[in-house]
Coordinates of C-alpha atoms (C1' of nucleotides) in Angstrom, one line a residue:
Chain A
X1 CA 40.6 -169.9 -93.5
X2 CA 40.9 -166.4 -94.5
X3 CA 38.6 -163.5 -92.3
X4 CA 35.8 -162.8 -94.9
X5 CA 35.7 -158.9 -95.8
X6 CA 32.8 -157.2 -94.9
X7 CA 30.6 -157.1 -97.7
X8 CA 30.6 -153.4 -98.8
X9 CA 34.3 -153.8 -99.5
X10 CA 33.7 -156.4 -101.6
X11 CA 31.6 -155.0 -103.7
X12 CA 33.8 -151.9 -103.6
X13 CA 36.5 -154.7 -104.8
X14 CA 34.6 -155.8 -107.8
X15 CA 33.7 -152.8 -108.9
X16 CA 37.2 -151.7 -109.3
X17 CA 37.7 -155.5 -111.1
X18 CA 35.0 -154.3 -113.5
X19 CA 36.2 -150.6 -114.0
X20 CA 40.1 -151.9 -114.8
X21 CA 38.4 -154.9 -116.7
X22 CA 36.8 -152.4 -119.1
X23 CA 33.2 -153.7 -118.5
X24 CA 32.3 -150.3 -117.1
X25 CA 34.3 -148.0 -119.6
X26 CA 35.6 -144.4 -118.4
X27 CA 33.1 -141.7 -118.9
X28 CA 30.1 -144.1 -118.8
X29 CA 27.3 -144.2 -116.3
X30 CA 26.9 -147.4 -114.1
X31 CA 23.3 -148.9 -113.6
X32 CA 21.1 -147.1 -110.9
X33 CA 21.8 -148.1 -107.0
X34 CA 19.0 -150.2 -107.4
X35 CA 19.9 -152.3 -109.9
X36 CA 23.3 -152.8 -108.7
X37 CA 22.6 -153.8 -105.3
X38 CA 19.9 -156.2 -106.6
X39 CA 22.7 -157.3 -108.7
X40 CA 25.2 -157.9 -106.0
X41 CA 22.7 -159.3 -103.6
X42 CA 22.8 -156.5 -100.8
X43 CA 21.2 -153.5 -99.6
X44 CA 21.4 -150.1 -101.5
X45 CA 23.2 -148.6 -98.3
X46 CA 25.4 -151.4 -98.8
X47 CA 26.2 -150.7 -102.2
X48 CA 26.3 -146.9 -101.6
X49 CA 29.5 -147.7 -98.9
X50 CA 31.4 -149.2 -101.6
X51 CA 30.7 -146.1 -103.9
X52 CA 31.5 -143.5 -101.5
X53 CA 34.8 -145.6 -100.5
X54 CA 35.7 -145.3 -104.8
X55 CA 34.4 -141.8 -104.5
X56 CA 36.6 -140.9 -102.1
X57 CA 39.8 -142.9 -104.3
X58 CA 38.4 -140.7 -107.5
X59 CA 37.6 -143.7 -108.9
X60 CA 33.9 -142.7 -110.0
X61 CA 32.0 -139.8 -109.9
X62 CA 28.8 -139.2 -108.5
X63 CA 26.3 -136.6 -110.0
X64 CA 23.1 -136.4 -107.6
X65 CA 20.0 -136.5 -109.8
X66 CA 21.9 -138.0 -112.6
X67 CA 24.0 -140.7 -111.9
X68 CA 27.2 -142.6 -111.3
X69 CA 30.0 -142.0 -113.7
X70 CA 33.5 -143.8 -113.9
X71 CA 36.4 -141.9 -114.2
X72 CA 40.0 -143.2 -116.0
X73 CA 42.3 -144.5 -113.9
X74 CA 45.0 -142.1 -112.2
X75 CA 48.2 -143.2 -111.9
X76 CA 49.6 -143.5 -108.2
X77 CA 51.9 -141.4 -107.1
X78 CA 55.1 -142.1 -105.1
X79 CA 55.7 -141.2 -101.6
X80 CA 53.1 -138.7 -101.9
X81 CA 53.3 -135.9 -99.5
X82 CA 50.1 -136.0 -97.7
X83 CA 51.2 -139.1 -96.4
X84 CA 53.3 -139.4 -93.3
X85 CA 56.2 -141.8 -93.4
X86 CA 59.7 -141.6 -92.1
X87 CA 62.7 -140.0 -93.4
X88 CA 64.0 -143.8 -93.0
X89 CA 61.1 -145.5 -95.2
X90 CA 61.4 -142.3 -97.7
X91 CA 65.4 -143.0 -98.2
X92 CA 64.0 -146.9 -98.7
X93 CA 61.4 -146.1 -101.3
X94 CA 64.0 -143.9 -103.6
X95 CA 65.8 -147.4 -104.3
X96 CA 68.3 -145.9 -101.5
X97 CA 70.3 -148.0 -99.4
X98 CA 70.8 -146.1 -95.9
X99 CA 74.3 -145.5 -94.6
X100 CA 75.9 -144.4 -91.8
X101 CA 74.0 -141.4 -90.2
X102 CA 75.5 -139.6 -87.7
X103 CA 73.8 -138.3 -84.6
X104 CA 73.7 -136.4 -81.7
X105 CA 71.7 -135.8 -78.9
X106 CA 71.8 -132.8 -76.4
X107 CA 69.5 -130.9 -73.9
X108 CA 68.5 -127.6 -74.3
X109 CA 66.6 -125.1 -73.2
X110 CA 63.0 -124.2 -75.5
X111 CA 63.9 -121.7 -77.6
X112 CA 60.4 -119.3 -78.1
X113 CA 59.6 -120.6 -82.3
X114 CA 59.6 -124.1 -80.4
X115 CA 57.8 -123.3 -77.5
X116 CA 55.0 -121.9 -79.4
X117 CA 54.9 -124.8 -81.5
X118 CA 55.1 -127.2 -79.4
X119 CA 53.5 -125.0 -76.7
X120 CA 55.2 -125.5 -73.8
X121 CA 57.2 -123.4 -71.7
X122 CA 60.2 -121.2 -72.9
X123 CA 63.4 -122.0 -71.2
X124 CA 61.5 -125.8 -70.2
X125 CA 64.4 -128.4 -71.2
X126 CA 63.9 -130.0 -74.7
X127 CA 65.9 -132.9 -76.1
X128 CA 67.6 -131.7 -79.7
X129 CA 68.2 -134.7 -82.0
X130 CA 70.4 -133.8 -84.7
X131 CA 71.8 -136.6 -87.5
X132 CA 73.1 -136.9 -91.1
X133 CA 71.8 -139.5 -93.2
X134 CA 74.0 -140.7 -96.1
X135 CA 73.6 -142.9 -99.3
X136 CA 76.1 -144.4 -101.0
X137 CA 78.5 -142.3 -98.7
X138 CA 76.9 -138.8 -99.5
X139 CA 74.7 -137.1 -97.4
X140 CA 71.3 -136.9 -98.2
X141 CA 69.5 -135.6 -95.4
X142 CA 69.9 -133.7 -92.4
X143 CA 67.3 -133.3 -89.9
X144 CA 66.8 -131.8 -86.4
X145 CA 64.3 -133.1 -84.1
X146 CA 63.1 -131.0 -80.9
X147 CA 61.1 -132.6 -78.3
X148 CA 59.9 -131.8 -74.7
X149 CA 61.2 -133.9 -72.1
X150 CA 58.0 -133.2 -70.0
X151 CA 56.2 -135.5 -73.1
X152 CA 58.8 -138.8 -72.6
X153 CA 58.0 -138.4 -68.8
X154 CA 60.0 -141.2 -67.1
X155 CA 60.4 -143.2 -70.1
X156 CA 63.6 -141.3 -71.5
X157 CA 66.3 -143.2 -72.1
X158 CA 69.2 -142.2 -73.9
X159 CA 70.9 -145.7 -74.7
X160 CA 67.3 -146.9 -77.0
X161 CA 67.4 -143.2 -77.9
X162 CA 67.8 -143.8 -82.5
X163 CA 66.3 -145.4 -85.2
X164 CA 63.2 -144.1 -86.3
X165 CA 61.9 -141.5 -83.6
X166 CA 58.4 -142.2 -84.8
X167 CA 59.1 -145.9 -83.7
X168 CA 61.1 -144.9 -80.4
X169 CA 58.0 -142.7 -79.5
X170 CA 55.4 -145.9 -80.2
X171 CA 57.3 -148.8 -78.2
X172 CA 58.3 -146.8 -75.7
X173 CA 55.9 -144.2 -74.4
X174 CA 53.2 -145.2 -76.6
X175 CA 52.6 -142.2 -78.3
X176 CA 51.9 -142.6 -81.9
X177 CA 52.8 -139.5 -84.4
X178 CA 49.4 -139.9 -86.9
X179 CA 49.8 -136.1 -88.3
X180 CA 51.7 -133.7 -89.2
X181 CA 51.5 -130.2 -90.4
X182 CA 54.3 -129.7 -93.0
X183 CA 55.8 -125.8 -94.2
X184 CA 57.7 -126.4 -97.8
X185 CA 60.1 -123.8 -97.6
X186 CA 63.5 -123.7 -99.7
X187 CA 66.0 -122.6 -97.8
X188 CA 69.0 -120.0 -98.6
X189 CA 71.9 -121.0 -99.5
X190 CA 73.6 -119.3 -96.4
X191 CA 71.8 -121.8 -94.7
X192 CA 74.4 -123.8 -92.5
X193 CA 72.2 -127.2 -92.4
X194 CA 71.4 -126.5 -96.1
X195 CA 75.0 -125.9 -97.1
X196 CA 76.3 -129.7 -95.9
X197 CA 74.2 -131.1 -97.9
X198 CA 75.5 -129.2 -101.1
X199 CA 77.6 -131.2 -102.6
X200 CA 77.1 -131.1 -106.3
X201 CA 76.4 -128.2 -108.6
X202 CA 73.4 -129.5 -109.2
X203 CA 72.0 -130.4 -106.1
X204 CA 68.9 -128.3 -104.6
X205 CA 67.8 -128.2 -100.6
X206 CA 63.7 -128.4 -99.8
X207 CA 63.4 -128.1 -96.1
X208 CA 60.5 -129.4 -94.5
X209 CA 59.4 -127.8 -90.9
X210 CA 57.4 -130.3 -89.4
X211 CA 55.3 -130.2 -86.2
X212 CA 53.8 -133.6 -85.5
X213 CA 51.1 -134.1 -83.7
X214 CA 49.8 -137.9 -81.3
X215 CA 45.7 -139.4 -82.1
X216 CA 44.3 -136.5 -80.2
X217 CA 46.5 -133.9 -82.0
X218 CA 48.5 -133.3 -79.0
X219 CA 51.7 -131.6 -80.7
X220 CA 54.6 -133.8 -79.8
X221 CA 57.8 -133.4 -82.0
X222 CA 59.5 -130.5 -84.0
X223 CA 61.2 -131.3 -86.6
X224 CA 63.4 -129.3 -89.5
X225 CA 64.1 -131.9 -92.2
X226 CA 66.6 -131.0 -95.0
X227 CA 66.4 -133.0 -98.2
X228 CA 68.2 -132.9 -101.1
X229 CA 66.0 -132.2 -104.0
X230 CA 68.4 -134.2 -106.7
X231 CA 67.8 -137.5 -104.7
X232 CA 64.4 -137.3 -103.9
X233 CA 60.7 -135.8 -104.9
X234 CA 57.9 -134.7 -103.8
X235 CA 54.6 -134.6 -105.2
X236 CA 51.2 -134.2 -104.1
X237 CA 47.6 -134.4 -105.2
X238 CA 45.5 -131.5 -105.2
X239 CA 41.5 -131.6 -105.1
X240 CA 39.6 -128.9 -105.0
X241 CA 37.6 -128.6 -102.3
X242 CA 33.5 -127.6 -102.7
Chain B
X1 CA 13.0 -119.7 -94.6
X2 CA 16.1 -121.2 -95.1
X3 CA 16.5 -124.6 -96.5
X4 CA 16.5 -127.1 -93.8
X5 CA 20.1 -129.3 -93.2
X6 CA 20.3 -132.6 -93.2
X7 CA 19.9 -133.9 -89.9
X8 CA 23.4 -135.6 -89.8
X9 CA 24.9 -132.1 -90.4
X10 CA 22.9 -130.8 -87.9
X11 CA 24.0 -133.5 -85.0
X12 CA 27.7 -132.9 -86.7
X13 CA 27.3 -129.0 -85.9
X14 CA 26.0 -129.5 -82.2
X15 CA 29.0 -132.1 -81.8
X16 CA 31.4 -129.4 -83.1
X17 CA 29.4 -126.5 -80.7
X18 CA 29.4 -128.6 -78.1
X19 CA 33.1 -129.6 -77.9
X20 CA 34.3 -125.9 -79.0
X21 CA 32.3 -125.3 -75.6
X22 CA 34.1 -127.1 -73.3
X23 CA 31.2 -130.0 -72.9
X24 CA 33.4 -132.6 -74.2
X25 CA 36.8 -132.1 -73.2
X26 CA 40.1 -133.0 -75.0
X27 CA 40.9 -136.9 -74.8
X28 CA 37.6 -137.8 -73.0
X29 CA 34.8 -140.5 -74.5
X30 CA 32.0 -139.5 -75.7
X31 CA 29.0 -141.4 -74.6
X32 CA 28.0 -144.2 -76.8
X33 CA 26.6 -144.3 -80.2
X34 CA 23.3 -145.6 -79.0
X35 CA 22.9 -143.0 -76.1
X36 CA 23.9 -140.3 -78.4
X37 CA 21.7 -140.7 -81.4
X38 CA 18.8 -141.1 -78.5
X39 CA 19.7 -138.2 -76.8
X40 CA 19.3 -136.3 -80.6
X41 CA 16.4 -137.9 -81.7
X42 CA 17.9 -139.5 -85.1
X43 CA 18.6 -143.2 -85.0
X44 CA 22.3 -144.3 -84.8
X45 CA 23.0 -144.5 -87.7
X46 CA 22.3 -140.9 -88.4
X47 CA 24.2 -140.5 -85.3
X48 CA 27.3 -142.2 -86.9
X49 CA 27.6 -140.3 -90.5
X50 CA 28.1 -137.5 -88.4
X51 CA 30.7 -138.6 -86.4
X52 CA 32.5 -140.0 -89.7
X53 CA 32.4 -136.6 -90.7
X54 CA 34.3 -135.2 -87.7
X55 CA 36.4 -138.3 -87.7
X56 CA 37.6 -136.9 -91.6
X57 CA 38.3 -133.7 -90.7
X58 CA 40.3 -135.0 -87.1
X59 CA 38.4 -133.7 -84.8
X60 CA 37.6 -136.7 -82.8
X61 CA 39.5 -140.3 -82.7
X62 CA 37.3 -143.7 -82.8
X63 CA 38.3 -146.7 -81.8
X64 CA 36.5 -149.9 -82.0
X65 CA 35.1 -151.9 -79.1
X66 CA 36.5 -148.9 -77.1
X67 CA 35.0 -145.6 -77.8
X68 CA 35.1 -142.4 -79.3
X69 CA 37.2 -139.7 -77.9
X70 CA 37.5 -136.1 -78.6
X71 CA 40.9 -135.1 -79.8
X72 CA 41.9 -131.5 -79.3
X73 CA 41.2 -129.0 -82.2
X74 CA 44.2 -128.3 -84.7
X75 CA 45.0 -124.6 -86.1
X76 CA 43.7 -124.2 -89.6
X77 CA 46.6 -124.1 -91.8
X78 CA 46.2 -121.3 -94.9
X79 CA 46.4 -122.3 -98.5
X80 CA 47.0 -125.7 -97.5
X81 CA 48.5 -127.1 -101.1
X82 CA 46.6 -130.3 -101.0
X83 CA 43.8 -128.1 -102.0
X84 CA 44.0 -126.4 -105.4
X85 CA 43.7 -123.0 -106.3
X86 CA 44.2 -120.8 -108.8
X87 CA 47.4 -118.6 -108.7
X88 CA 45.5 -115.7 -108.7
X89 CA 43.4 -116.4 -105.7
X90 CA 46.7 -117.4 -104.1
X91 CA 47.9 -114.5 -104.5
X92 CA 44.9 -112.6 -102.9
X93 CA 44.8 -114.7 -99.5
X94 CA 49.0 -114.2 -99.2
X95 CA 47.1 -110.3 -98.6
X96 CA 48.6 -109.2 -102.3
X97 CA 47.0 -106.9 -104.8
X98 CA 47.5 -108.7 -108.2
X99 CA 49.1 -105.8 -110.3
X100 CA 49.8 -105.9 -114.3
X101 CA 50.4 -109.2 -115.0
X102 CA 51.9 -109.8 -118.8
X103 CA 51.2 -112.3 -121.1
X104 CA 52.2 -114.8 -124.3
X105 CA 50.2 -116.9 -126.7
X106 CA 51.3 -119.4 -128.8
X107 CA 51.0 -122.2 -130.6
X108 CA 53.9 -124.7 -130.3
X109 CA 54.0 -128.3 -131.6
X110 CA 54.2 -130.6 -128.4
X111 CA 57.2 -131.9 -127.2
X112 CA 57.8 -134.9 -125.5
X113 CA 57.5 -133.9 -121.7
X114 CA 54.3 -132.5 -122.4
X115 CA 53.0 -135.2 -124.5
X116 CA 53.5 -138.1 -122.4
X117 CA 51.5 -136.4 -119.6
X118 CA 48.5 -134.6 -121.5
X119 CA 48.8 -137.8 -123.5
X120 CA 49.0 -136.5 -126.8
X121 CA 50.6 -136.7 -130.3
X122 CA 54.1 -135.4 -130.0
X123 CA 54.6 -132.6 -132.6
X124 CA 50.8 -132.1 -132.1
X125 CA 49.6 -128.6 -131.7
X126 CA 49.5 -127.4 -128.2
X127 CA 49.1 -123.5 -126.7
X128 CA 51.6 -122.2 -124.9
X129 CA 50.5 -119.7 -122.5
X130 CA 53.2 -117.2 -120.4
X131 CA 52.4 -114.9 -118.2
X132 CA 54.4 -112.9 -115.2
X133 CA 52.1 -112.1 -112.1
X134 CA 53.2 -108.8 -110.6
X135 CA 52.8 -107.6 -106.5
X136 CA 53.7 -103.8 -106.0
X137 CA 55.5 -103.9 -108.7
X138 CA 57.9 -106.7 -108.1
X139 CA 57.0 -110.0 -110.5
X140 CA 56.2 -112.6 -107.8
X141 CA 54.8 -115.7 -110.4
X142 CA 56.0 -117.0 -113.7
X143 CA 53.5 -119.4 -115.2
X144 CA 53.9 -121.5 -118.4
X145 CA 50.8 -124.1 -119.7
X146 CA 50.5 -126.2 -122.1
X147 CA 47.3 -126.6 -123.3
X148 CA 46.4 -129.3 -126.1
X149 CA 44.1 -127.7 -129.1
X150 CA 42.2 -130.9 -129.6
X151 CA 40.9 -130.5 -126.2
X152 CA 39.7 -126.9 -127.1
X153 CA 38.0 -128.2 -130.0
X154 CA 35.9 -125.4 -131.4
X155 CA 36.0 -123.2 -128.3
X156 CA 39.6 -121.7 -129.0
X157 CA 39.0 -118.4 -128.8
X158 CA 41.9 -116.4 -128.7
X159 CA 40.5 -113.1 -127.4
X160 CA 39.0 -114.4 -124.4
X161 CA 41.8 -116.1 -123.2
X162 CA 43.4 -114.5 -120.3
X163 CA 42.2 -113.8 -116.6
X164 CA 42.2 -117.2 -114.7
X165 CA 42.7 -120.0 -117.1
X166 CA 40.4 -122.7 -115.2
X167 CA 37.5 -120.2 -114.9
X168 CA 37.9 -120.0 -119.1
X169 CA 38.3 -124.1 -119.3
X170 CA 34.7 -124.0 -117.2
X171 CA 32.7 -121.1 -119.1
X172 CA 33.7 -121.4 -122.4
X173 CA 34.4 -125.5 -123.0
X174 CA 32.5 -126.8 -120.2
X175 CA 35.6 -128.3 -118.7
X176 CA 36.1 -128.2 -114.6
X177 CA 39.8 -129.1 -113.5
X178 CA 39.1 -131.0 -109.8
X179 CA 42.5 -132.4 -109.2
X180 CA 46.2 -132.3 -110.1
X181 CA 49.3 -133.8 -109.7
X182 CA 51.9 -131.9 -108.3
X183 CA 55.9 -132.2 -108.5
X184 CA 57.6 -129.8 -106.4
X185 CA 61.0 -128.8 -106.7
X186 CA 63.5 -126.5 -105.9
X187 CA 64.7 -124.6 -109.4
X188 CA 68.4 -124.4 -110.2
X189 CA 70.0 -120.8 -109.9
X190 CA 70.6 -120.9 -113.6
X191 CA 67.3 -121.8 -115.0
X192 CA 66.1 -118.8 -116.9
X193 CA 62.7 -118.6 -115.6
X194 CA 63.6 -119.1 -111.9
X195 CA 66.0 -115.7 -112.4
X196 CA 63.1 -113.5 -113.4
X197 CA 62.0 -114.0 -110.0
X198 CA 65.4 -113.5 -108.4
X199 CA 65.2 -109.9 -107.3
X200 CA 66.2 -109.9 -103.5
X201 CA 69.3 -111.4 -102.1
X202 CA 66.6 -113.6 -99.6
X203 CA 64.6 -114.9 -102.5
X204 CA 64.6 -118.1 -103.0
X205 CA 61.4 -120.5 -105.9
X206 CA 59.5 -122.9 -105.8
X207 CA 58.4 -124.5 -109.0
X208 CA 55.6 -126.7 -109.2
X209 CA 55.1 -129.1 -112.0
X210 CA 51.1 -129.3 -112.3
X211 CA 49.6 -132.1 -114.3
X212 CA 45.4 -130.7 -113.7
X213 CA 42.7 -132.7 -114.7
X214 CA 39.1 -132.9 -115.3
X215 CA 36.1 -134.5 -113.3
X216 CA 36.7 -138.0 -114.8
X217 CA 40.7 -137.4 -114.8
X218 CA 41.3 -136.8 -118.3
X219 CA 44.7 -135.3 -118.4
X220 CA 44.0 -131.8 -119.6
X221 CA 46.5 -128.9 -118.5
X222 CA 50.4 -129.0 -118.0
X223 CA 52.0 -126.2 -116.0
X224 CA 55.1 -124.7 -115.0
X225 CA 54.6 -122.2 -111.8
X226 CA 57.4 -120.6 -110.4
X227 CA 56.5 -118.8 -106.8
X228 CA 58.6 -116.7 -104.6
X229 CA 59.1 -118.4 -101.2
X230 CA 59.6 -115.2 -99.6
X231 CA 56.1 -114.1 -100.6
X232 CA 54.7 -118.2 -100.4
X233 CA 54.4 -120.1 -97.8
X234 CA 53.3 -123.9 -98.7
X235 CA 51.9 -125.5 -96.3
X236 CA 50.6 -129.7 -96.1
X237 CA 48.6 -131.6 -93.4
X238 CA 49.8 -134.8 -93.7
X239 CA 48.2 -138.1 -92.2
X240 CA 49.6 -141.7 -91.3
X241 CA 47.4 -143.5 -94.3
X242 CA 46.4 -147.4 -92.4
Chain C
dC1 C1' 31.7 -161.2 -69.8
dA2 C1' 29.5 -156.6 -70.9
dG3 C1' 30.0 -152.6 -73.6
dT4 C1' 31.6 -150.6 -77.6
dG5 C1' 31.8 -149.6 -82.5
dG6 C1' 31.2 -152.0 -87.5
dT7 C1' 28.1 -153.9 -90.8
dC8 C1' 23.7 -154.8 -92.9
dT9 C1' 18.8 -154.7 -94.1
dA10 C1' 14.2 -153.4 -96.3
dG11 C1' 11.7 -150.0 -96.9
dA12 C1' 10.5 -145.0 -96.9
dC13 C1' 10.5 -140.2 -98.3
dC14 C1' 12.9 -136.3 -100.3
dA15 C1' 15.7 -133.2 -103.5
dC16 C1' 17.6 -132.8 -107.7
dC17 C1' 18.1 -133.3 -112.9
dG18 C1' 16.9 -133.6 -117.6
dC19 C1' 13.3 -134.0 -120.7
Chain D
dC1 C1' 7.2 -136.0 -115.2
dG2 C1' 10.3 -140.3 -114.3
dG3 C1' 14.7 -141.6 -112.8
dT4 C1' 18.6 -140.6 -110.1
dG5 C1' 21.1 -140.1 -105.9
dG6 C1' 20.6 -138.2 -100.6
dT7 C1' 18.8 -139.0 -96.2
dC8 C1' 16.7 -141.6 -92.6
dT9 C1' 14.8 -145.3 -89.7
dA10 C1' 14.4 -149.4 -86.3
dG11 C1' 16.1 -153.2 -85.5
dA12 C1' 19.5 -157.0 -86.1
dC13 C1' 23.8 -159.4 -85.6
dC14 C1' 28.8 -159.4 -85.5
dA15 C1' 33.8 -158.3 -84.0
dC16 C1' 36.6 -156.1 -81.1
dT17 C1' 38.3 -154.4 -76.4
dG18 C1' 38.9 -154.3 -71.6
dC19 C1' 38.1 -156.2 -67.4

DNA sequence: CAGTGGTCTAGACCACCGC
DNA sequence: CGGTGGTCTAGACCACTGC
């Protein structure tokens, strides 16, 4: 038996069925709150969760005093920005097959742009997680991970110490990374991280400076992550906010 | 006498106050729904659309069958690019004066780029609209839209159009851009736009590829913006999506 | 098991919009 | 003014979590 979906999700579910179906077409109002939910069998709050939930996918449009209005369809957009995922998962998504990536691991002391970051003392040791990730034999990325040895506690352990950091973090100190506030920059060519990764004449560097943050927005990792523009992209969706 | 909030806002606020105060502290549970909306005087659920509100913008974590917990507060992060702004207000919260900014009209027929996004005719006539914002002097924005006629309709007016290009969409057609699609990329060296920008040996472009629409997503603006990283900083809060 | 949040209802009143 | 969405209630039952 499959769990039965709560109900406001299914009317949110037929709704979209209708919308793509063209029995609501784009631009056109829908029937009052009322009608609809007397038409689906369920409350108007009920009803109103499932617009709200396609409000928030810009799916419809709501005008108070006027109506609900449905809006064409966008078209999704891949490995979106505002979405966290891993470097890993990112090199998957391009059609890339991950090769050999190179690492290193050291301790060092916090240098004061970490510290503040990741605000804990200067000086305090931090583990530095350096590696190269290739496709098809090039390198495609290079990133440069910083983080405080006072948040692993007793559960570092250099041997488990690769893969996906995001992973390491969840199994084995049960932190989970849910956030993450991102600065695009593009770094200079005299850049020494940027230049390893310029290979061809037409290959660009975006660098991402990342600090993550755990559920309660505790900042946990620093990251720099260089990507080569010419194998990847990044997009986003804007909204403007009221 | 002002106009009176909705009582969910309200509750929201004193949640806010009262965790900015130090009554809740970071990671702790609240008390539960129940004892909370009694303790305000609205019933729960009340109580609850204003804790989904604080739960959007991350300022507390809820967990079901557990609790909800107050998660620490995160910096505001300026001109955060998953909002959208116009290049001129951009350039006033970076702390610039907008000087003499210079400007092109014309009317092009559409070429293929442009017409698979706006989705219109090729060879179809579209304006093409320059211009070269200017900070002390130095140029630190090249813009280029596309703008289909048809979408104009009557309302092309080619006097009026300059100043910020959505504000003229809104007054004079009646059209409000509320999202867009963004490409970001790094520029090559050699494009000739990118090198009107290149002025100091440390400057280094972005270029966004923006695809705006309207309130019901019609496709209705294409731009080209080139920005100055050193005078830009682009900044994305990102979120693990479930 | 007890306690928590998740969903749902039926009805009420209000605020806004266009005519 | 009539019709629309926005807020609010009091109570109900369910699903999940931790002990």
């Amino acid at each position: 038996m499959k769990k039965e979906k709560p109900s406001y999700l299914y009317v949110k579910d037929e709704l979209v069925k209708k919308i793509e179906n063209g029995d609501f077409e784009v631009g056109s109002k829908l029937p009052s709150e009322i009608k609809m939910a007397k038409y689906f069998n369920v409350s108007r709050e009920t009803f109103r969760s499932a617009v709200k939930k396609l409000e928030q996918e810009g799916k419809v449009v709501v005008k108070r005093g006027v109506g609900t209005f449905v809006s064409s369809p966008l078209s999704t957009i891949p490995s979106s920005l505002e979405n966290l995922w891993s470097i890993g998962s990112l090199i998957r998504s391009a059609g890339l097959k991950e090769g050999e990536h190179r690492e290193s691991i050291t301790t060092v002391p916090c240098k004061k742009e970490w510290s503040e970051k990741l605000s804990c003392e200067p000086q305090s040791e931090v583990i530095k997680h350096e590696r190269i990730r290739t496709a098809d034999g090039e390198p495609v990325v290079y990133s440069i991970n910083f983080l405080p040895k006072k948040v692993l506690g007793a559960f570092f352990n250099n041997e488990n110490f690769s893969g996906s950091l995001l992973n390491y973090l969840k199994s084995n100190c049960g932190i989970s990374i849910v956030r993450a506030d991102t600065e695009l920059s593009v770094p200079l060519h005299t850049d020494k991280y940027c230049q390893k990764l310029l290979i061809h004449p037409s290959t660009t560097v975006v660098l991402l400076k990342q600090l993550h943050y755990d559920e309660i927005n505790r900042p946990i990792l620093y990251s720099y992550d260089y990507l080569r523009n010419d194998v990847f992209k990044f997009w986003i969706r804007r909204t403007l906010t009221n």
